[in-house]
Short mmCIF file of C-alpha atoms and ligand atoms in Angstrom, two decimals:
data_model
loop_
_atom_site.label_atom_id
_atom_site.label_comp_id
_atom_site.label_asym_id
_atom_site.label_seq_id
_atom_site.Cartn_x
_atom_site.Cartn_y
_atom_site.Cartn_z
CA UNK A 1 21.64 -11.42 -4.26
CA UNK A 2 20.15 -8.87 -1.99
CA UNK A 3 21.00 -9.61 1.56
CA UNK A 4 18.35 -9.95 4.31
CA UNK A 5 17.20 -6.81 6.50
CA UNK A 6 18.55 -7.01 9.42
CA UNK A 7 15.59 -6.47 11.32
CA UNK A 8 16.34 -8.10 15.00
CA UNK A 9 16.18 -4.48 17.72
CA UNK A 10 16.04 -5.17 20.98
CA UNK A 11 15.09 -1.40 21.58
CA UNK A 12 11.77 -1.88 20.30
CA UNK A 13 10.34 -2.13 23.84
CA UNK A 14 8.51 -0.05 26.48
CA UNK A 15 9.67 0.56 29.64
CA UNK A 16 7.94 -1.17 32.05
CA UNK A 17 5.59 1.64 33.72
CA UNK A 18 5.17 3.13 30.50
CA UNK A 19 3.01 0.48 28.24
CA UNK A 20 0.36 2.18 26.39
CA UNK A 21 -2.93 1.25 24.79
CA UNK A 22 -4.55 2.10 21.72
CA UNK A 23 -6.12 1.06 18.53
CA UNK A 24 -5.58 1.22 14.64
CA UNK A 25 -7.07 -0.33 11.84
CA UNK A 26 -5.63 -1.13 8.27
CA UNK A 27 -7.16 -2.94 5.33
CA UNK A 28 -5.12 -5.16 3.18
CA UNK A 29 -6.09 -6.71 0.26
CA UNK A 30 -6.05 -10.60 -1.58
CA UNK A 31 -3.81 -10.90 -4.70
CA UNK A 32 -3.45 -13.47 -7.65
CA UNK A 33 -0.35 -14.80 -8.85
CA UNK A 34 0.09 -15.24 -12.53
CA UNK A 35 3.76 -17.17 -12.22
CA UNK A 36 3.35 -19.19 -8.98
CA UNK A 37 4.94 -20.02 -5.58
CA UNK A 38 4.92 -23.69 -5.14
CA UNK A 39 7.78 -25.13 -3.02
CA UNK A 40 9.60 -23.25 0.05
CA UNK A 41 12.90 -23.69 2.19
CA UNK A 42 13.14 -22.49 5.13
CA UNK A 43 12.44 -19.73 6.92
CA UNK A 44 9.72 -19.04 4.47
CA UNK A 45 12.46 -18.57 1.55
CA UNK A 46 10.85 -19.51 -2.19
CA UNK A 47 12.19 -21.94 -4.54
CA UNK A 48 11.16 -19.55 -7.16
CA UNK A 49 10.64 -15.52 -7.99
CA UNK A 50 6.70 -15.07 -8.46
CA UNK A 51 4.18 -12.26 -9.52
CA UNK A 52 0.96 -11.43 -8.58
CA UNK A 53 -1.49 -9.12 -9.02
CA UNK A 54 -2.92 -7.29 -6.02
CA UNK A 55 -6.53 -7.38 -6.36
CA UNK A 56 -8.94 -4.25 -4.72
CA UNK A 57 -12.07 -5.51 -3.39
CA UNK A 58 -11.37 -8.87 -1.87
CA UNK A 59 -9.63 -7.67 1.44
CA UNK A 60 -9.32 -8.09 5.18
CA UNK A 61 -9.85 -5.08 7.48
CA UNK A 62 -8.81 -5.44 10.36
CA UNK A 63 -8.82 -3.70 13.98
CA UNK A 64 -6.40 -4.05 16.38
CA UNK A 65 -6.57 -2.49 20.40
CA UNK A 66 -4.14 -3.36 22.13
CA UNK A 67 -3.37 -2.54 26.14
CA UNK A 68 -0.54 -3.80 28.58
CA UNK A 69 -0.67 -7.39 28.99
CA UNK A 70 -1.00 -8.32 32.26
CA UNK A 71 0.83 -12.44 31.55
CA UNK A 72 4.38 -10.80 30.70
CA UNK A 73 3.68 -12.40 27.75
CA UNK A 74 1.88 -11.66 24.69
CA UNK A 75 -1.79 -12.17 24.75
CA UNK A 76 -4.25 -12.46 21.72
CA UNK A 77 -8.14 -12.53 21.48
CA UNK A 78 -9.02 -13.04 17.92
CA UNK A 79 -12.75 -11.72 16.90
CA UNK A 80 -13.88 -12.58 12.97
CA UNK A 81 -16.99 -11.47 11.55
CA UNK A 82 -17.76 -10.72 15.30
CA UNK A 83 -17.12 -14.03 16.75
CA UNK A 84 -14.62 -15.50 19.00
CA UNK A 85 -12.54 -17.33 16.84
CA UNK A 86 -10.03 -19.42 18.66
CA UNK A 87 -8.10 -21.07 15.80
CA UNK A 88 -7.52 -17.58 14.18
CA UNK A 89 -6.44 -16.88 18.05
CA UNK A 90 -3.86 -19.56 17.77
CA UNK A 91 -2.39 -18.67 14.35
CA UNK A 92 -1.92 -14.89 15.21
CA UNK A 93 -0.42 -15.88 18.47
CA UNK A 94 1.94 -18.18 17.01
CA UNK A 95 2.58 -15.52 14.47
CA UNK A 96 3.62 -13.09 17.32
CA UNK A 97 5.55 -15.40 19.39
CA UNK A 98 8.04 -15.76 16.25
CA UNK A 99 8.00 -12.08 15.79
CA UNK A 100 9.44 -11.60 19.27
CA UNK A 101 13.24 -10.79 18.76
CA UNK A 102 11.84 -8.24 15.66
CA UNK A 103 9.15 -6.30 17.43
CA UNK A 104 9.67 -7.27 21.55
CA UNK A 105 6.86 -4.98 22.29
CA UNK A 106 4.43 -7.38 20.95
CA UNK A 107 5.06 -9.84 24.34
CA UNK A 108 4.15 -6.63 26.46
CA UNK A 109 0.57 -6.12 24.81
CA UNK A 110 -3.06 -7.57 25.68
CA UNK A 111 -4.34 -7.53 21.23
CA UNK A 112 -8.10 -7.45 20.77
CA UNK A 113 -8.48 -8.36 17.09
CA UNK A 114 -11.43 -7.94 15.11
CA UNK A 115 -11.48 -9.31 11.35
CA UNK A 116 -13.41 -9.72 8.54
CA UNK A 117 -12.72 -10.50 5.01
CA UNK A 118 -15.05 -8.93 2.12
CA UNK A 119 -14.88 -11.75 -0.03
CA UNK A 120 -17.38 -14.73 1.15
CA UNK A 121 -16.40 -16.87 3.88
CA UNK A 122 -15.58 -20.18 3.03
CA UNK A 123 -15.60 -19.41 -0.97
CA UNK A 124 -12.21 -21.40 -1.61
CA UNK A 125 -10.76 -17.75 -1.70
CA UNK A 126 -7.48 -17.58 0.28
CA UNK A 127 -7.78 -15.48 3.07
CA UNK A 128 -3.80 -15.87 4.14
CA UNK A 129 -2.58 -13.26 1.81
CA UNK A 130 -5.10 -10.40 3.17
CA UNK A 131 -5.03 -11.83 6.62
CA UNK A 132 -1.45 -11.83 7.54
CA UNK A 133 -0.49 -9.02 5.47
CA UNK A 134 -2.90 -6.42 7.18
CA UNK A 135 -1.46 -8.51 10.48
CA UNK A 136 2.20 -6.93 9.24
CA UNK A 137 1.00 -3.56 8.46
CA UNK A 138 -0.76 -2.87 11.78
CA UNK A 139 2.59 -4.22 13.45
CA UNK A 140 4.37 -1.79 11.81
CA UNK A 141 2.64 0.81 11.88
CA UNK A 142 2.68 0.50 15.63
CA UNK A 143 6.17 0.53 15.46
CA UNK A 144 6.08 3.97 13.50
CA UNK A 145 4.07 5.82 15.88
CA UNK A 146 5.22 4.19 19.26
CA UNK A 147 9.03 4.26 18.84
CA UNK A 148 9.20 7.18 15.74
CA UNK A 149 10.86 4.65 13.27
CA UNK A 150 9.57 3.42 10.16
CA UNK A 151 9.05 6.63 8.72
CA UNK A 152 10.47 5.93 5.25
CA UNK A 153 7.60 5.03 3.71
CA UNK A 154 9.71 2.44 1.43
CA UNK A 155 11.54 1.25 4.62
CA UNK A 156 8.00 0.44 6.47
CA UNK A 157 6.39 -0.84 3.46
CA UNK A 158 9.96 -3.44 3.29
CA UNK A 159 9.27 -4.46 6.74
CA UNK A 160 5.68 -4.75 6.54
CA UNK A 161 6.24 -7.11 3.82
CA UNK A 162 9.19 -9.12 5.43
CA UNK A 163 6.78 -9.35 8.39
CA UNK A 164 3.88 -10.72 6.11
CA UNK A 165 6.36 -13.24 4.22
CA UNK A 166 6.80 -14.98 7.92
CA UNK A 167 3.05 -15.29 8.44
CA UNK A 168 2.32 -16.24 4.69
CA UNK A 169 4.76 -16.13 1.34
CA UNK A 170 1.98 -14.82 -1.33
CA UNK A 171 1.14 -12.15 1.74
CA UNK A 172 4.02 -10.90 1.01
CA UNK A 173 3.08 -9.23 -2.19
CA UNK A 174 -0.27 -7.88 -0.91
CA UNK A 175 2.20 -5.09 0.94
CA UNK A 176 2.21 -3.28 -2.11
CA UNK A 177 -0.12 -2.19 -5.22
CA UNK A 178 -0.25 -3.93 -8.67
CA UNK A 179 2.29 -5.94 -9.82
CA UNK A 180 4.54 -7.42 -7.44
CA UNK A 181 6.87 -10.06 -7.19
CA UNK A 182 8.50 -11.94 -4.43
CA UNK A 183 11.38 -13.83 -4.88
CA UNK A 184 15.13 -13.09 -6.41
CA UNK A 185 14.60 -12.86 -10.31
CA UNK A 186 18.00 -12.60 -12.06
CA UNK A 187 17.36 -10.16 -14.13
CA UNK A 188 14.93 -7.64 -12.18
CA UNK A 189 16.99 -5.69 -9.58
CA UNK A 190 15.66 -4.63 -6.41
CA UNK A 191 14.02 -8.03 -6.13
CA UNK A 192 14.30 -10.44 -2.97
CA UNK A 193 13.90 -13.70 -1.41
CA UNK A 194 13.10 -11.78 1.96
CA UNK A 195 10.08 -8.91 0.76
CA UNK A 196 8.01 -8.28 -1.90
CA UNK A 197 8.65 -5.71 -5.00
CA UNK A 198 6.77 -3.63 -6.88
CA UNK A 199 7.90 -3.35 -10.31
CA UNK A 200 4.62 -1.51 -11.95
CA UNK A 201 7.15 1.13 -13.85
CA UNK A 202 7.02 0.53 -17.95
CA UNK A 203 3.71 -1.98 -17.76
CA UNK A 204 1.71 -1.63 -20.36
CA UNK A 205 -1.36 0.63 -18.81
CA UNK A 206 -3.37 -1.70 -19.81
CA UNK A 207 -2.51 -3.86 -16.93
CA UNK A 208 -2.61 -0.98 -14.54
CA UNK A 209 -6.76 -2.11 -13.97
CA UNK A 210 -6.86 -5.15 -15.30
CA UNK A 211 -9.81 -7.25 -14.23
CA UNK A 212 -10.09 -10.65 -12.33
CA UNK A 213 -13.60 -11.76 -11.96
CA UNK A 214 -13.41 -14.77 -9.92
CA UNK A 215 -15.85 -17.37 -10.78
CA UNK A 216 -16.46 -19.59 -7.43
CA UNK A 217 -16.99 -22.63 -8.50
CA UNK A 218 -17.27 -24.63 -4.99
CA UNK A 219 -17.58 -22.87 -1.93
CA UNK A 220 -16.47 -25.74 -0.02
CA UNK A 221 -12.60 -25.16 2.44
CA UNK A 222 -10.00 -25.97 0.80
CA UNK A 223 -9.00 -29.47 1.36
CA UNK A 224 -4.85 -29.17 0.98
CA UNK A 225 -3.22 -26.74 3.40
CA UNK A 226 -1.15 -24.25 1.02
CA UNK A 227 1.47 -25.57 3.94
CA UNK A 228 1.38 -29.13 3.02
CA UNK A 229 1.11 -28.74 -0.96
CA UNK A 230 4.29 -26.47 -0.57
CA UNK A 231 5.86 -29.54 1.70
CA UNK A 232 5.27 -32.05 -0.98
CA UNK A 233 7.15 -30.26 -3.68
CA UNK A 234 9.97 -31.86 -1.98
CA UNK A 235 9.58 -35.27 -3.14
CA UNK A 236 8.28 -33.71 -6.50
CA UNK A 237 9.87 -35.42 -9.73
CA UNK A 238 9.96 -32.62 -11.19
CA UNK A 239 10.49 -30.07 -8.68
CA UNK A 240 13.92 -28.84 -9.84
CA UNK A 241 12.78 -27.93 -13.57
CA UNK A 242 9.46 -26.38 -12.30
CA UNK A 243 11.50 -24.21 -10.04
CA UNK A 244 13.61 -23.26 -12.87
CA UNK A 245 10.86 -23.03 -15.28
CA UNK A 246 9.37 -20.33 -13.40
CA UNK A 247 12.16 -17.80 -13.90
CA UNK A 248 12.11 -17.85 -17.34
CA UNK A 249 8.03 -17.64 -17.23
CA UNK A 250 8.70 -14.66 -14.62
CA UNK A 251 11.47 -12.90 -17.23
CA UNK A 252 8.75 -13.19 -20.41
CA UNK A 253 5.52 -12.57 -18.63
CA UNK A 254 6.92 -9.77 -17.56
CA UNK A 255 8.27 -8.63 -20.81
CA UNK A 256 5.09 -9.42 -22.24
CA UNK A 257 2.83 -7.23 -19.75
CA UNK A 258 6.00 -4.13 -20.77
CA UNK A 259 5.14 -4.84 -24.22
CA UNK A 260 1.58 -5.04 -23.99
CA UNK A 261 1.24 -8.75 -25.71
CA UNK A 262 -1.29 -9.99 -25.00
CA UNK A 263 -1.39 -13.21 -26.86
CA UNK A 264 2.32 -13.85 -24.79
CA UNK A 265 0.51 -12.57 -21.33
CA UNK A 266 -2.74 -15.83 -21.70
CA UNK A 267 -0.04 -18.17 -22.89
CA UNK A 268 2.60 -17.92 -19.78
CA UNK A 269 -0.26 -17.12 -17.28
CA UNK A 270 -2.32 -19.90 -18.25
CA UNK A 271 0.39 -22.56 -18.65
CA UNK A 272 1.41 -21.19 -15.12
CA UNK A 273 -1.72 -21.76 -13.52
CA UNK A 274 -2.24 -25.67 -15.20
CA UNK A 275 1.50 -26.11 -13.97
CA UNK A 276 0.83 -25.81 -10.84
CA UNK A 277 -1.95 -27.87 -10.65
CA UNK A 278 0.01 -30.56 -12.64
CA UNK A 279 2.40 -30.15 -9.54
CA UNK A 280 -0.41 -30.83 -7.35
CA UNK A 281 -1.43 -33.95 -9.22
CA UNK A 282 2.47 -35.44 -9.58
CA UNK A 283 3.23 -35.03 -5.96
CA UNK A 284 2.85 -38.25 -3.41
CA UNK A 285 0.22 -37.95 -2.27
CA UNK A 286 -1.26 -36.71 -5.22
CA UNK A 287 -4.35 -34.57 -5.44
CA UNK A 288 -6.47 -33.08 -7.84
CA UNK A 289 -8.09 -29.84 -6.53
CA UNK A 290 -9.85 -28.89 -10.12
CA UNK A 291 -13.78 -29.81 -10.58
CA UNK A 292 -15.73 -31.12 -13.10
CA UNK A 293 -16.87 -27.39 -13.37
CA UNK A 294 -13.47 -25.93 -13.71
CA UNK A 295 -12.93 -27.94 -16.65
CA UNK A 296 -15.94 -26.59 -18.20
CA UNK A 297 -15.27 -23.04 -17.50
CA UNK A 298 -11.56 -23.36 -18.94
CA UNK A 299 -13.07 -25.10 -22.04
CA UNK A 300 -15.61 -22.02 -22.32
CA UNK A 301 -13.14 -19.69 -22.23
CA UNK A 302 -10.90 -21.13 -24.75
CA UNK A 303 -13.89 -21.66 -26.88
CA UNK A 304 -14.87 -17.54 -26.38
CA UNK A 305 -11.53 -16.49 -27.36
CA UNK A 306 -11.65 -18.59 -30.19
CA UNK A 307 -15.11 -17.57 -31.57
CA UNK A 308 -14.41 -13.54 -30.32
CA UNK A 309 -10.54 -12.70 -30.54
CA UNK A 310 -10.57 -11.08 -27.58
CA UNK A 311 -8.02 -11.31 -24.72
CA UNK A 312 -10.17 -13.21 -21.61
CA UNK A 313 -7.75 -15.94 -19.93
CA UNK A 314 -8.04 -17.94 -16.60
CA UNK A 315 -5.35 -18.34 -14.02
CA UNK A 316 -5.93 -20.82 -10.63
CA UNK A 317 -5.23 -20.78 -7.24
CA UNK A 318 -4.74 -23.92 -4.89
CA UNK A 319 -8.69 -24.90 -5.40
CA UNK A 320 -11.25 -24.80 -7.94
CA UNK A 321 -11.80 -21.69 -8.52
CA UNK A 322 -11.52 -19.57 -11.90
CA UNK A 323 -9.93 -15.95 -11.98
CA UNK A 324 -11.05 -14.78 -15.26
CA UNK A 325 -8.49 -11.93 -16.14
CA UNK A 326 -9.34 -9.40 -19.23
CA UNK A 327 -8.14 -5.39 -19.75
CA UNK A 328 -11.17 -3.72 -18.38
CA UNK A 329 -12.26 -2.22 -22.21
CA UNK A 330 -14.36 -5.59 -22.77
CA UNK A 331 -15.86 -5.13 -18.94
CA UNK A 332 -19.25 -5.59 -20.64
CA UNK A 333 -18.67 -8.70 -23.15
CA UNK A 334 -17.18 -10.75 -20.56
CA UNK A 335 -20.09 -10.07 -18.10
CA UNK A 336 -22.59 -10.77 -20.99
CA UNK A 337 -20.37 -14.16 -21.65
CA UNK A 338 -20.00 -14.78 -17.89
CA UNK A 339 -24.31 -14.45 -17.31
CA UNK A 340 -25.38 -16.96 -20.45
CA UNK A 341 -22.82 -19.23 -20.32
CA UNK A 342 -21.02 -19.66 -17.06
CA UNK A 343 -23.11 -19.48 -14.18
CA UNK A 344 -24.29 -23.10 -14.74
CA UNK A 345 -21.32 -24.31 -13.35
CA UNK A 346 -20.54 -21.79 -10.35
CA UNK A 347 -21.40 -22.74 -7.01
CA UNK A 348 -24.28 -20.50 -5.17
CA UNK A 349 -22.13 -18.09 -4.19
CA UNK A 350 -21.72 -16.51 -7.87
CA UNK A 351 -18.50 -14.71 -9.08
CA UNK A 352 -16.86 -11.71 -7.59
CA UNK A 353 -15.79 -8.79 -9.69
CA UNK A 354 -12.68 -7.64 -8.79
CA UNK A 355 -9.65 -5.71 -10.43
CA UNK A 356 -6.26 -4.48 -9.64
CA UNK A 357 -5.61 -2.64 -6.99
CA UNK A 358 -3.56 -0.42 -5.04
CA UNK A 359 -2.63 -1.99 -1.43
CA UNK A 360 -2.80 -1.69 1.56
CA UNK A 361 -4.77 1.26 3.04
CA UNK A 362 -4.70 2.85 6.76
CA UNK A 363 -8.39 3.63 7.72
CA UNK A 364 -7.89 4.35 12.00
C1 DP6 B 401 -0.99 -21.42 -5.04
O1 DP6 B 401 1.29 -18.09 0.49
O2 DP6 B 401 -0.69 -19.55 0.98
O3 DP6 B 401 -1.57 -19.33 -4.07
O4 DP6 B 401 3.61 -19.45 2.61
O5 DP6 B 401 2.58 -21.62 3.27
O6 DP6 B 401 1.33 -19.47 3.66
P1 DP6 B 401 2.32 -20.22 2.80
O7 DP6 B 401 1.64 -20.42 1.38
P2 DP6 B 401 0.72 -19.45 0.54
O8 DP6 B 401 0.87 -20.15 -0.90
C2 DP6 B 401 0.26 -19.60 -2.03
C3 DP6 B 401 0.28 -20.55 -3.14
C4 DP6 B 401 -0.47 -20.15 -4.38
C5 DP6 B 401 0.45 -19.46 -5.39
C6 DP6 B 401 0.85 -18.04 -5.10
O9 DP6 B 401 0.08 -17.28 -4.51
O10 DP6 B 401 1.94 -17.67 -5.57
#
């Protein structure tokens, strides 16, 4: 059991004639988890180890200024896609206010935030994982230049994703590049409850840009807070073998991606991704967050792998949405399969291509 950071300093502070101002900027990307999160304790602690994919082109950048507040508290003015956006305002604020005994500078600062996300607003894409991880990064990279700490890359990259578990769970694995997991996993060491891990070392290369074109299906918001679906896992029947289900998914995926089997890699991932949405659908209240169209597209799918042989799965998120995932050598036959067969049943907003990616990324 690794033991959690102890990451409380009250020396992270300015004195009081010496507050400064400045800007950064970081962009931090979305990721997809192939064995899932579903079901917390507190503070933000999982009742399972999961692994995600970091994707590379659906991300949040993010610019922060910040200037001595003049409250004696911390003060937040939240800008996204330009706009004044005061319930983004609220969440980041909250966000800080808990952050207080970790990084007290934060209630000495005026922040002028300005987001946006690449990925289309509103797409059913979750926006927590990029949004509160590039949240974490800019807070610690403030840290590293204003007090000189931090300077271990591996020791700011911990914090930044400790920092991003407390704003978001699955934003905890968008700290770091390709495969990831969050969550104590028996037999992976170096893996935690508190931060995510990167354990990219002996996958298959295959996996090292694997694609996930993401098929948007309804562009509607979500309709269950991630929040409340994790809440109602309490009451779940079968909470307790889901939660120990997952390990053993998390100790053969991950064999499987080492090994490069690919026929092990659709089974888990896929059985992951109707699991949770059989979680969904068992919980009271119940709800059922797949469309008539997702149906169609997993039917499609299972029907092209048939016909073809080749290696094109689905996972799902909390919503309707399809991530079609496939090594990046049939690129071309899954965009062929995608444009006569699938874009019936997505929603205006078409499908994004995306693939694995690296993290996080500094750009001011
Ligand atoms: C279905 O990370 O959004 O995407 O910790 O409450 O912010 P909070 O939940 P969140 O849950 C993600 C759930 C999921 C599965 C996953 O990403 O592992």
């Amino acid at each position: 059991m690794n033991a959690e950071p102890n990451y409380l300093n009250a020396n992270l502070k300015f004195s009081p004639n010496a507050i400064p101002s400045g800007k950064l900027a970081w962009r931090s990307p979305s990721n997809i988890a192939l064995v899932k999160y579903w079901g917390k304790k507190s503070v933000q602690i999982p009742q399972n180890p999961s692994i995600s994919f970091t994707l590379s082109k659906s991300f949040s950048e993010t610019e922060v200024s910040y200037s001595p507040a003049v409250s004696g508290k911390s003060e937040v003015e939240f800008y996204f896609d330009g706009k004044r956006n005061l319930l983004f305002e609220e969440k980041t604020a909250g966000f800080f206010d808990g952050l207080s005994s970790i990084f007290p500078f934060v209630n000495q600062l005026k922040f002028e935030i300005h987001s946006k996300n690449t990925f289309p607003h509103s797409a059913g894409i979750a926006s927590s994982a990029s949004g509160m991880s590039v949240l974490a990064m800019v807070l610690c990279d403030m840290e590293r230049q204003l007090f000189g700490t931090l300077q271990e890359e591996a020791d700011f990259r911990r914090k930044a994703s400790y920092i991003a578990r407390l704003g978001s769970g699955s934003a905890s694995r968008s700290v770091f590049g390709g495969l990831v997991i969050w969550g104590e996993a028996e037999d992976v060491s170096g893996t935690s409850d508190y931060y995510g891990f990167p354990v990219n070392e002996g996958v298959h290369e295959m996996f090292a840009d694997y694609q996930d074109t993401i098929l948007l299906v309804d562009a509607g918001e979500k309709k269950v807070s991630s929040s409340l679906g994790h809440g109602l896992m309490n009451g779940n029947p079968f909470a307790a073998d889901r939660f120990h289900q997952a390990h053993g998914n998390l100790t053969a995926l991950l064999q499987a991606m080492r090994s490069g089997d690919t026929e092990a890699f659709i089974r888990i991932s896929e059985s992951e991704a109707l699991t949770l949405h059989a979680m969904m659908m068992t919980s009271q209240p119940y709800f059922l967050l797949m469309k008539p169209n997702t149906l169609q597209i997993i039917e499609r799918i299972f029907a092209f792998r048939e016909k073809t042989g080749l290696p094109v799965s689905f996972t799902l998120d909390a919503g309707p949405n399809v991530h079609m995932l496939f090594p990046t050598t049939i690129k071309e036959d899954v965009k062929r399969f995608i444009d006569n067969d699938l874009l019936s049943f997505l929603s205006p907003k078409g499908y994004i291509e995306d693939e694995v990616g690296k993290g996080p990324e500094k750009i001011l």
